[in-house]
Tab-separated table of C-alpha atoms and ligand atoms in Angstrom:
chain	number	residue	atom	x	y	z
A	1	UNK	CA	-0.015	-0.029	-0.061
A	2	UNK	CA	1.297	3.414	-0.825
A	3	UNK	CA	0.288	6.838	0.833
A	4	UNK	CA	-1.616	9.087	-1.812
A	5	UNK	CA	0.275	12.167	-2.249
A	6	UNK	CA	-0.979	16.164	-2.639
A	7	UNK	CA	-0.503	17.997	-6.117
A	8	UNK	CA	3.063	19.355	-6.377
A	9	UNK	CA	3.509	23.083	-5.161
A	10	UNK	CA	3.206	24.378	-8.946
A	11	UNK	CA	-0.353	23.425	-9.245
A	12	UNK	CA	-0.780	26.199	-6.275
A	13	UNK	CA	1.738	28.693	-7.395
A	14	UNK	CA	2.596	28.771	-11.281
A	15	UNK	CA	0.531	31.297	-13.525
A	16	UNK	CA	0.450	28.742	-16.179
A	17	UNK	CA	-1.303	26.573	-14.580
A	18	UNK	CA	-4.087	28.971	-12.986
A	19	UNK	CA	-4.223	29.834	-16.540
A	20	UNK	CA	-4.981	26.593	-17.581
A	21	UNK	CA	-7.653	26.027	-14.708
A	22	UNK	CA	-9.471	29.155	-16.010
A	23	UNK	CA	-9.832	27.998	-19.532
A	24	UNK	CA	-10.537	24.476	-18.711
A	25	UNK	CA	-12.450	24.622	-15.560
A	26	UNK	CA	-13.780	28.102	-15.186
A	27	UNK	CA	-14.087	28.894	-18.817
A	28	UNK	CA	-15.663	25.507	-20.019
A	29	UNK	CA	-17.940	24.461	-17.165
A	30	UNK	CA	-20.924	25.858	-15.638
A	31	UNK	CA	-19.445	28.270	-12.622
A	32	UNK	CA	-21.877	29.445	-9.691
A	33	UNK	CA	-21.615	33.020	-9.195
A	34	UNK	CA	-24.270	33.540	-7.184
A	35	UNK	CA	-28.110	33.190	-6.127
A	36	UNK	CA	-30.918	33.520	-8.747
A	37	UNK	CA	-32.792	35.996	-6.278
A	38	UNK	CA	-29.931	38.543	-6.838
A	39	UNK	CA	-31.872	39.179	-10.239
A	40	UNK	CA	-35.230	38.098	-8.880
A	41	UNK	CA	-37.347	41.312	-10.185
A	42	UNK	CA	-37.543	42.670	-13.863
A	43	UNK	CA	-34.986	45.590	-14.674
A	44	UNK	CA	-32.311	44.162	-11.999
A	45	UNK	CA	-29.182	43.398	-13.001
A	46	UNK	CA	-25.407	42.136	-11.506
A	47	UNK	CA	-21.980	42.066	-12.742
A	48	UNK	CA	-20.148	39.114	-12.061
A	49	UNK	CA	-16.676	37.705	-13.088
A	50	UNK	CA	-15.821	34.306	-14.275
A	51	UNK	CA	-12.516	33.096	-15.907
A	52	UNK	CA	-11.305	36.743	-15.950
A	53	UNK	CA	-14.374	37.862	-18.009
A	54	UNK	CA	-16.831	40.599	-16.545
A	55	UNK	CA	-20.279	39.341	-17.347
A	56	UNK	CA	-23.706	41.249	-17.187
A	57	UNK	CA	-26.441	39.121	-15.852
A	58	UNK	CA	-29.969	40.764	-16.015
A	59	UNK	CA	-33.811	40.002	-15.597
A	60	UNK	CA	-35.189	41.767	-18.675
A	61	UNK	CA	-38.784	43.240	-19.034
A	62	UNK	CA	-40.131	40.066	-20.275
A	63	UNK	CA	-38.913	38.076	-16.917
A	64	UNK	CA	-36.236	36.232	-18.568
A	65	UNK	CA	-32.893	35.736	-17.122
A	66	UNK	CA	-29.984	37.209	-19.691
A	67	UNK	CA	-26.295	37.009	-19.350
A	68	UNK	CA	-23.915	38.585	-21.739
A	69	UNK	CA	-20.174	40.004	-21.917
A	70	UNK	CA	-19.693	43.554	-20.408
A	71	UNK	CA	-17.666	44.485	-23.328
A	72	UNK	CA	-19.192	47.420	-25.947
A	73	UNK	CA	-19.424	46.332	-29.568
A	74	UNK	CA	-18.238	49.705	-30.378
A	75	UNK	CA	-14.575	50.093	-28.744
A	76	UNK	CA	-14.723	47.722	-25.974
A	77	UNK	CA	-15.489	49.453	-23.102
A	78	UNK	CA	-17.381	47.684	-20.253
A	79	UNK	CA	-20.845	49.187	-20.594
A	80	UNK	CA	-21.717	48.523	-16.986
A	81	UNK	CA	-19.529	49.519	-14.559
A	82	UNK	CA	-21.402	49.160	-11.210
A	83	UNK	CA	-21.820	45.651	-9.487
A	84	UNK	CA	-25.327	45.842	-9.120
A	85	UNK	CA	-28.487	48.063	-9.497
A	86	UNK	CA	-31.592	48.377	-11.709
A	87	UNK	CA	-31.804	49.821	-15.258
A	88	UNK	CA	-33.912	49.821	-18.480
A	89	UNK	CA	-31.184	49.717	-20.584
A	90	UNK	CA	-26.903	49.989	-20.250
A	91	UNK	CA	-25.530	52.661	-21.862
A	92	UNK	CA	-21.730	52.901	-22.537
A	93	UNK	CA	-19.668	55.413	-20.988
A	94	UNK	CA	-17.102	55.922	-23.717
A	95	UNK	CA	-19.601	57.177	-26.839
A	96	UNK	CA	-22.864	56.407	-25.258
A	97	UNK	CA	-23.610	53.140	-27.336
A	98	UNK	CA	-27.033	52.184	-25.458
A	99	UNK	CA	-27.931	48.400	-24.953
A	100	UNK	CA	-31.077	46.984	-23.793
A	101	UNK	CA	-31.635	44.348	-20.895
A	102	UNK	CA	-31.731	41.718	-23.622
A	103	UNK	CA	-28.577	42.872	-25.220
A	104	UNK	CA	-29.638	44.329	-28.086
A	105	UNK	CA	-28.320	47.735	-29.385
A	106	UNK	CA	-30.992	50.254	-28.854
A	107	UNK	CA	-29.012	53.201	-30.106
A	108	UNK	CA	-25.680	54.869	-31.216
A	109	UNK	CA	-25.029	58.585	-32.006
A	110	UNK	CA	-23.261	57.764	-35.275
A	111	UNK	CA	-25.790	54.820	-36.199
A	112	UNK	CA	-27.438	56.575	-39.191
A	113	UNK	CA	-23.718	57.113	-40.653
A	114	UNK	CA	-22.759	53.531	-39.761
A	115	UNK	CA	-26.367	51.991	-41.434
A	116	UNK	CA	-25.354	53.870	-44.542
A	117	UNK	CA	-21.951	52.104	-44.667
A	118	UNK	CA	-23.744	48.632	-44.230
A	119	UNK	CA	-23.655	48.369	-40.364
A	120	UNK	CA	-26.124	45.829	-38.943
A	121	UNK	CA	-27.641	46.768	-35.902
A	122	UNK	CA	-28.727	43.019	-35.209
A	123	UNK	CA	-25.186	41.767	-35.409
A	124	UNK	CA	-24.195	44.300	-32.477
A	125	UNK	CA	-25.700	42.879	-29.566
A	126	UNK	CA	-23.315	42.174	-26.697
A	127	UNK	CA	-22.256	38.854	-27.129
A	128	UNK	CA	-24.049	36.165	-24.980
A	129	UNK	CA	-23.239	34.319	-22.195
A	130	UNK	CA	-25.046	31.070	-21.247
A	131	UNK	CA	-27.154	31.523	-17.875
A	132	UNK	CA	-29.304	29.390	-15.667
A	133	UNK	CA	-30.962	29.321	-12.633
A	134	UNK	CA	-30.643	25.805	-10.753
A	135	UNK	CA	-31.858	25.326	-7.203
A	136	UNK	CA	-31.919	29.003	-6.577
A	137	UNK	CA	-27.814	29.300	-7.575
A	138	UNK	CA	-27.080	31.263	-10.472
A	139	UNK	CA	-24.762	29.522	-12.968
A	140	UNK	CA	-22.859	31.056	-15.854
A	141	UNK	CA	-20.900	29.046	-18.198
A	142	UNK	CA	-18.558	30.337	-21.300
A	143	UNK	CA	-18.860	27.417	-23.102
A	144	UNK	CA	-20.784	28.399	-26.516
A	145	UNK	CA	-23.043	25.197	-26.278
A	146	UNK	CA	-23.274	23.912	-22.718
A	147	UNK	CA	-26.067	21.163	-21.697
A	148	UNK	CA	-27.968	22.070	-18.772
A	149	UNK	CA	-26.284	22.381	-15.484
A	150	UNK	CA	-28.249	19.533	-13.853
A	151	UNK	CA	-26.295	17.626	-16.469
A	152	UNK	CA	-23.153	19.072	-15.677
A	153	UNK	CA	-20.405	15.967	-15.239
A	154	UNK	CA	-18.909	16.958	-12.310
A	155	UNK	CA	-18.601	14.887	-9.043
A	156	UNK	CA	-20.927	15.557	-6.341
A	157	UNK	CA	-23.308	17.716	-8.394
A	158	UNK	CA	-25.862	14.731	-8.279
A	159	UNK	CA	-25.721	14.607	-4.578
A	160	UNK	CA	-27.898	17.656	-4.203
A	161	UNK	CA	-30.960	15.654	-5.781
A	162	UNK	CA	-30.350	13.487	-2.824
A	163	UNK	CA	-30.866	16.624	-0.394
A	164	UNK	CA	-33.856	18.025	-2.111
A	165	UNK	CA	-35.855	18.348	1.131
A	166	UNK	CA	-33.606	21.269	2.091
A	167	UNK	CA	-35.496	22.858	-0.953
A	168	UNK	CA	-32.306	25.021	-1.833
A	169	UNK	CA	-34.174	26.732	-4.566
A	170	UNK	CA	-36.690	28.361	-2.437
A	171	UNK	CA	-34.631	29.369	0.617
A	172	UNK	CA	-33.671	33.451	0.838
A	173	UNK	CA	-30.709	34.871	1.621
A	174	UNK	CA	-30.292	36.376	5.092
A	175	UNK	CA	-26.711	37.307	5.117
A	176	UNK	CA	-23.924	37.388	2.722
A	177	UNK	CA	-20.224	38.014	3.348
A	178	UNK	CA	-17.370	38.539	0.819
A	179	UNK	CA	-13.793	37.325	1.781
A	180	UNK	CA	-10.716	38.352	-0.001
A	181	UNK	CA	-8.226	34.858	0.731
A	182	UNK	CA	-4.707	35.406	-0.482
A	183	UNK	CA	-4.784	31.443	-1.250
A	184	UNK	CA	-5.236	29.124	-4.253
A	185	UNK	CA	-8.982	28.213	-4.538
A	186	UNK	CA	-7.834	24.219	-4.456
A	187	UNK	CA	-6.537	24.910	-1.037
A	188	UNK	CA	-9.840	25.909	-0.007
A	189	UNK	CA	-11.655	23.173	-1.712
A	190	UNK	CA	-9.225	20.793	-0.002
A	191	UNK	CA	-9.451	22.033	3.294
A	192	UNK	CA	-13.484	21.769	2.940
A	193	UNK	CA	-13.013	17.930	2.325
A	194	UNK	CA	-11.493	16.986	5.493
A	195	UNK	CA	-11.860	17.711	9.096
A	196	UNK	CA	-8.632	16.415	10.445
A	197	UNK	CA	-7.796	20.133	11.068
A	198	UNK	CA	-11.409	20.906	13.021
A	199	UNK	CA	-9.749	19.999	16.805
A	200	UNK	CA	-6.724	21.865	16.505
A	201	UNK	CA	-8.243	25.006	14.534
A	202	UNK	CA	-12.047	25.288	15.313
A	203	UNK	CA	-12.874	24.963	18.790
A	204	UNK	CA	-16.199	26.789	18.249
A	205	UNK	CA	-17.056	24.324	15.752
A	206	UNK	CA	-16.238	21.375	17.632
A	207	UNK	CA	-18.398	22.457	20.617
A	208	UNK	CA	-21.489	22.495	18.324
A	209	UNK	CA	-20.043	19.026	16.376
A	210	UNK	CA	-18.341	16.838	18.770
A	211	UNK	CA	-17.687	14.239	15.907
A	212	UNK	CA	-15.736	16.738	13.996
A	213	UNK	CA	-12.892	16.691	17.139
A	214	UNK	CA	-12.170	13.207	15.822
A	215	UNK	CA	-11.940	14.418	12.350
A	216	UNK	CA	-15.255	12.230	11.468
A	217	UNK	CA	-17.161	13.785	8.258
A	218	UNK	CA	-19.229	11.717	5.802
A	219	UNK	CA	-21.164	13.140	2.905
A	220	UNK	CA	-23.701	10.442	3.150
A	221	UNK	CA	-24.473	10.593	7.074
A	222	UNK	CA	-23.510	14.225	8.146
A	223	UNK	CA	-22.419	14.559	11.585
A	224	UNK	CA	-24.584	14.984	14.784
A	225	UNK	CA	-24.985	18.290	16.935
A	226	UNK	CA	-23.763	18.551	20.515
A	227	UNK	CA	-26.396	16.841	22.685
A	228	UNK	CA	-27.497	20.611	24.090
A	229	UNK	CA	-27.315	22.240	20.504
A	230	UNK	CA	-30.552	22.372	18.988
A	231	UNK	CA	-29.150	24.515	15.982
A	232	UNK	CA	-25.878	24.898	13.789
A	233	UNK	CA	-25.586	28.723	15.916
A	234	UNK	CA	-23.060	29.955	17.957
A	235	UNK	CA	-25.314	29.674	20.939
A	236	UNK	CA	-26.463	26.342	20.423
A	237	UNK	CA	-29.883	27.847	20.646
A	238	UNK	CA	-32.630	27.577	17.704
A	239	UNK	CA	-33.631	31.079	17.080
A	240	UNK	CA	-35.840	30.064	14.054
A	241	UNK	CA	-38.038	26.736	13.360
A	242	UNK	CA	-36.454	23.791	11.565
A	243	UNK	CA	-36.611	24.252	7.551
A	244	UNK	CA	-39.792	22.638	6.694
A	245	UNK	CA	-39.523	19.370	5.355
A	246	UNK	CA	-36.559	17.764	6.853
A	247	UNK	CA	-36.933	14.363	7.929
A	248	UNK	CA	-36.185	13.272	11.650
A	249	UNK	CA	-32.568	12.377	10.637
A	250	UNK	CA	-31.934	15.829	9.423
A	251	UNK	CA	-32.985	17.445	12.871
A	252	UNK	CA	-29.749	17.378	14.666
A	253	UNK	CA	-27.320	16.932	11.874
A	254	UNK	CA	-24.808	19.015	9.913
A	255	UNK	CA	-24.093	17.795	6.518
A	256	UNK	CA	-21.044	19.050	4.287
A	257	UNK	CA	-21.354	18.875	0.342
A	258	UNK	CA	-18.887	19.820	-2.331
A	259	UNK	CA	-20.321	20.686	-5.421
A	260	UNK	CA	-17.506	21.196	-8.215
A	261	UNK	CA	-15.889	23.209	-9.682
A	262	UNK	CA	-16.672	25.801	-6.813
A	263	UNK	CA	-19.421	25.470	-4.244
A	264	UNK	CA	-19.063	24.301	-0.519
A	265	UNK	CA	-22.100	23.708	1.091
A	266	UNK	CA	-23.419	23.087	4.541
A	267	UNK	CA	-26.758	21.688	5.322
A	268	UNK	CA	-27.865	22.160	8.936
A	269	UNK	CA	-31.547	22.041	10.704
A	270	UNK	CA	-32.702	25.595	9.892
A	271	UNK	CA	-30.279	27.069	7.404
A	272	UNK	CA	-27.867	26.331	4.590
A	273	UNK	CA	-24.516	27.803	3.952
A	274	UNK	CA	-23.092	28.250	0.308
A	275	UNK	CA	-19.580	29.150	-0.012
A	276	UNK	CA	-18.762	30.227	-3.606
A	277	UNK	CA	-15.194	30.161	-4.631
A	278	UNK	CA	-14.205	32.574	-7.376
A	279	UNK	CA	-10.413	32.028	-8.414
A	280	UNK	CA	-8.837	35.342	-9.141
A	281	UNK	CA	-5.382	34.664	-9.619
A	282	UNK	CA	-2.486	31.642	-8.170
A	283	UNK	CA	-2.549	33.176	-4.551
A	284	UNK	CA	-6.075	35.073	-4.568
A	285	UNK	CA	-9.721	33.861	-4.004
A	286	UNK	CA	-12.807	35.718	-3.639
A	287	UNK	CA	-15.167	33.675	-1.505
A	288	UNK	CA	-18.818	34.670	-1.474
A	289	UNK	CA	-20.594	33.191	1.550
A	290	UNK	CA	-24.424	33.134	1.572
A	291	UNK	CA	-26.242	32.084	4.740
A	292	UNK	CA	-29.928	30.905	3.359
A	293	UNK	CA	-32.865	30.395	5.415
A	294	UNK	CA	-36.494	29.676	4.896
A	295	UNK	CA	-38.341	32.561	3.320
A	296	UNK	CA	-40.889	32.911	6.021
A	297	UNK	CA	-38.194	33.328	8.702
A	298	UNK	CA	-36.366	35.829	6.465
A	299	UNK	CA	-39.756	37.852	6.149
A	300	UNK	CA	-40.455	37.804	9.955
A	301	UNK	CA	-39.580	41.337	11.395
A	302	UNK	CA	-37.725	39.749	14.125
A	303	UNK	CA	-35.401	37.904	11.666
A	304	UNK	CA	-31.472	37.776	13.052
A	305	UNK	CA	-29.389	35.421	11.277
A	306	UNK	CA	-26.678	36.718	13.401
A	307	UNK	CA	-26.402	33.547	15.810
A	308	UNK	CA	-25.800	31.671	12.564
A	309	UNK	CA	-23.435	33.985	10.969
A	310	UNK	CA	-21.104	34.243	13.863
A	311	UNK	CA	-20.432	30.576	14.055
A	312	UNK	CA	-19.514	30.136	10.541
A	313	UNK	CA	-18.028	33.433	9.957
A	314	UNK	CA	-15.542	32.301	12.857
A	315	UNK	CA	-14.702	28.982	11.062
A	316	UNK	CA	-14.375	30.789	7.714
A	317	UNK	CA	-11.639	33.290	9.173
A	318	UNK	CA	-9.890	30.610	11.128
A	319	UNK	CA	-9.901	28.384	7.658
A	320	UNK	CA	-8.623	31.546	5.243
A	321	UNK	CA	-5.808	32.306	8.190
A	322	UNK	CA	-4.319	28.953	7.612
A	323	UNK	CA	-4.823	28.422	3.981
A	324	UNK	CA	-2.955	31.862	3.936
A	325	UNK	CA	0.114	30.763	5.551
A	326	UNK	CA	0.001	27.402	3.556
A	327	UNK	CA	-0.170	29.578	0.182
A	328	UNK	CA	3.152	30.662	1.402
A	329	UNK	CA	4.742	27.197	1.291
A	330	UNK	CA	3.678	26.367	-2.157
A	331	UNK	CA	6.072	27.802	-4.361
A	332	UNK	CA	9.019	26.288	-1.509
A	333	UNK	CA	11.768	24.480	-3.199
A	334	UNK	CA	10.577	21.847	-0.370
A	335	UNK	CA	7.243	21.745	-1.597
A	336	UNK	CA	7.925	20.941	-5.342
A	337	UNK	CA	6.782	17.441	-4.806
A	338	UNK	CA	3.973	18.400	-2.417
A	339	UNK	CA	2.885	16.199	0.422
A	340	UNK	CA	1.033	13.298	1.439
A	341	UNK	CA	-2.172	12.945	2.333
A	342	UNK	CA	-3.870	10.684	4.939
A	343	UNK	CA	-6.274	8.120	4.499
A	344	UNK	CA	-9.193	10.271	6.210
A	345	UNK	CA	-8.258	12.841	3.349
A	346	UNK	CA	-8.868	10.514	0.480
A	347	UNK	CA	-11.518	12.778	-1.096
A	348	UNK	CA	-8.697	15.363	-1.464
A	349	UNK	CA	-7.458	12.669	-3.878
A	350	UNK	CA	-10.673	12.276	-6.190
A	351	UNK	CA	-10.844	16.373	-6.452
A	352	UNK	CA	-7.251	15.982	-7.331
A	353	UNK	CA	-8.051	13.798	-9.950
A	354	UNK	CA	-10.650	16.062	-11.429
A	355	UNK	CA	-8.321	18.726	-11.687
A	356	UNK	CA	-5.888	17.048	-13.489
A	357	UNK	CA	-8.271	15.021	-16.037
A	358	UNK	CA	-10.093	18.685	-16.759
A	359	UNK	CA	-6.005	20.179	-17.371
A	360	UNK	CA	-5.511	16.953	-19.346
A	361	UNK	CA	-2.510	16.299	-17.050
A	362	UNK	CA	-0.521	14.081	-15.114
A	363	UNK	CA	1.509	15.722	-12.300
B	1	FES	S1	-16.692	51.773	-26.475
B	1	FES	FE1	-18.674	51.663	-26.021
B	1	FES	S2	-19.737	53.500	-27.196
B	1	FES	FE2	-17.461	53.521	-27.992
B	2	FE2	FE1	-11.922	24.440	8.645
């Protein structure tokens, strides 16, 4: 028997590897960029970045979800320069070419002249990007003709179907925190896939879920909350009713799921935590963390997600600190061949294989 090895250091530190991942993973697969409710109302839009591309996602006047490259067809300036908002059109700040929420060119100062020279307005729409709302999650794909998100052949994506009773699509955002982490996105995925670091690093988490102290985790079974804990909160108290539709076996349990390429998720009795990893550089990852609740709970005037947020925000910050430290070693000559994976960390080996297969590589 041999001990499995981690990926070599260059996978976390080499800009060439990062560029390849941006193309073959984030530039070809469906990537989750947020929640569909961010563009729930007609006329609302958000700007998201995947694989280095700025993309506008909008709900048009007909209620249809649209996405297009944020690149003016005239001379290339981004037509949208704010992260989100409401609009009936996008007006380019350079020469005022104006596009509808469906991406079509509505007007331009020199349009008559252009037309006289054979310019086709219908051909000047913003370049479309595939967009889908699936399980309430907002997905983009830069692939020219992707199949549906639900068909994405990524390990663990199908797992979510087994937890349909959490009704992820109906939940609402109670709180969002964005983190800038100075570490490679793969370190964050790998960190989420094992809990042997939980005892030394996460005292608050281990108090809530004592099984984590022994590093015991399973996507299948999840882990039991401590006996005195009624919810996955900093106090252990339940400030909200359980999510409707959960089974008895879910009522005292926390489950951790990874949906490749970029979602880390925790299913708890009264809320769901969704972490989205958005790689921005070999050693830079933007992380968006949404705490999702039953819509009835969020609509309650007394709604306060603070007890749920405090617990996992603490865990996040503990993780990011060590991720940033670890990143420093990724370019060390001592890490050229990488390190080893303990038997309890075998899910990481499967993730590494997924990355290698997408890159068409062997380490
Ligand atoms: S670049 Fe957008 S109008 Fe000229
Ligand atoms: Fe952790």
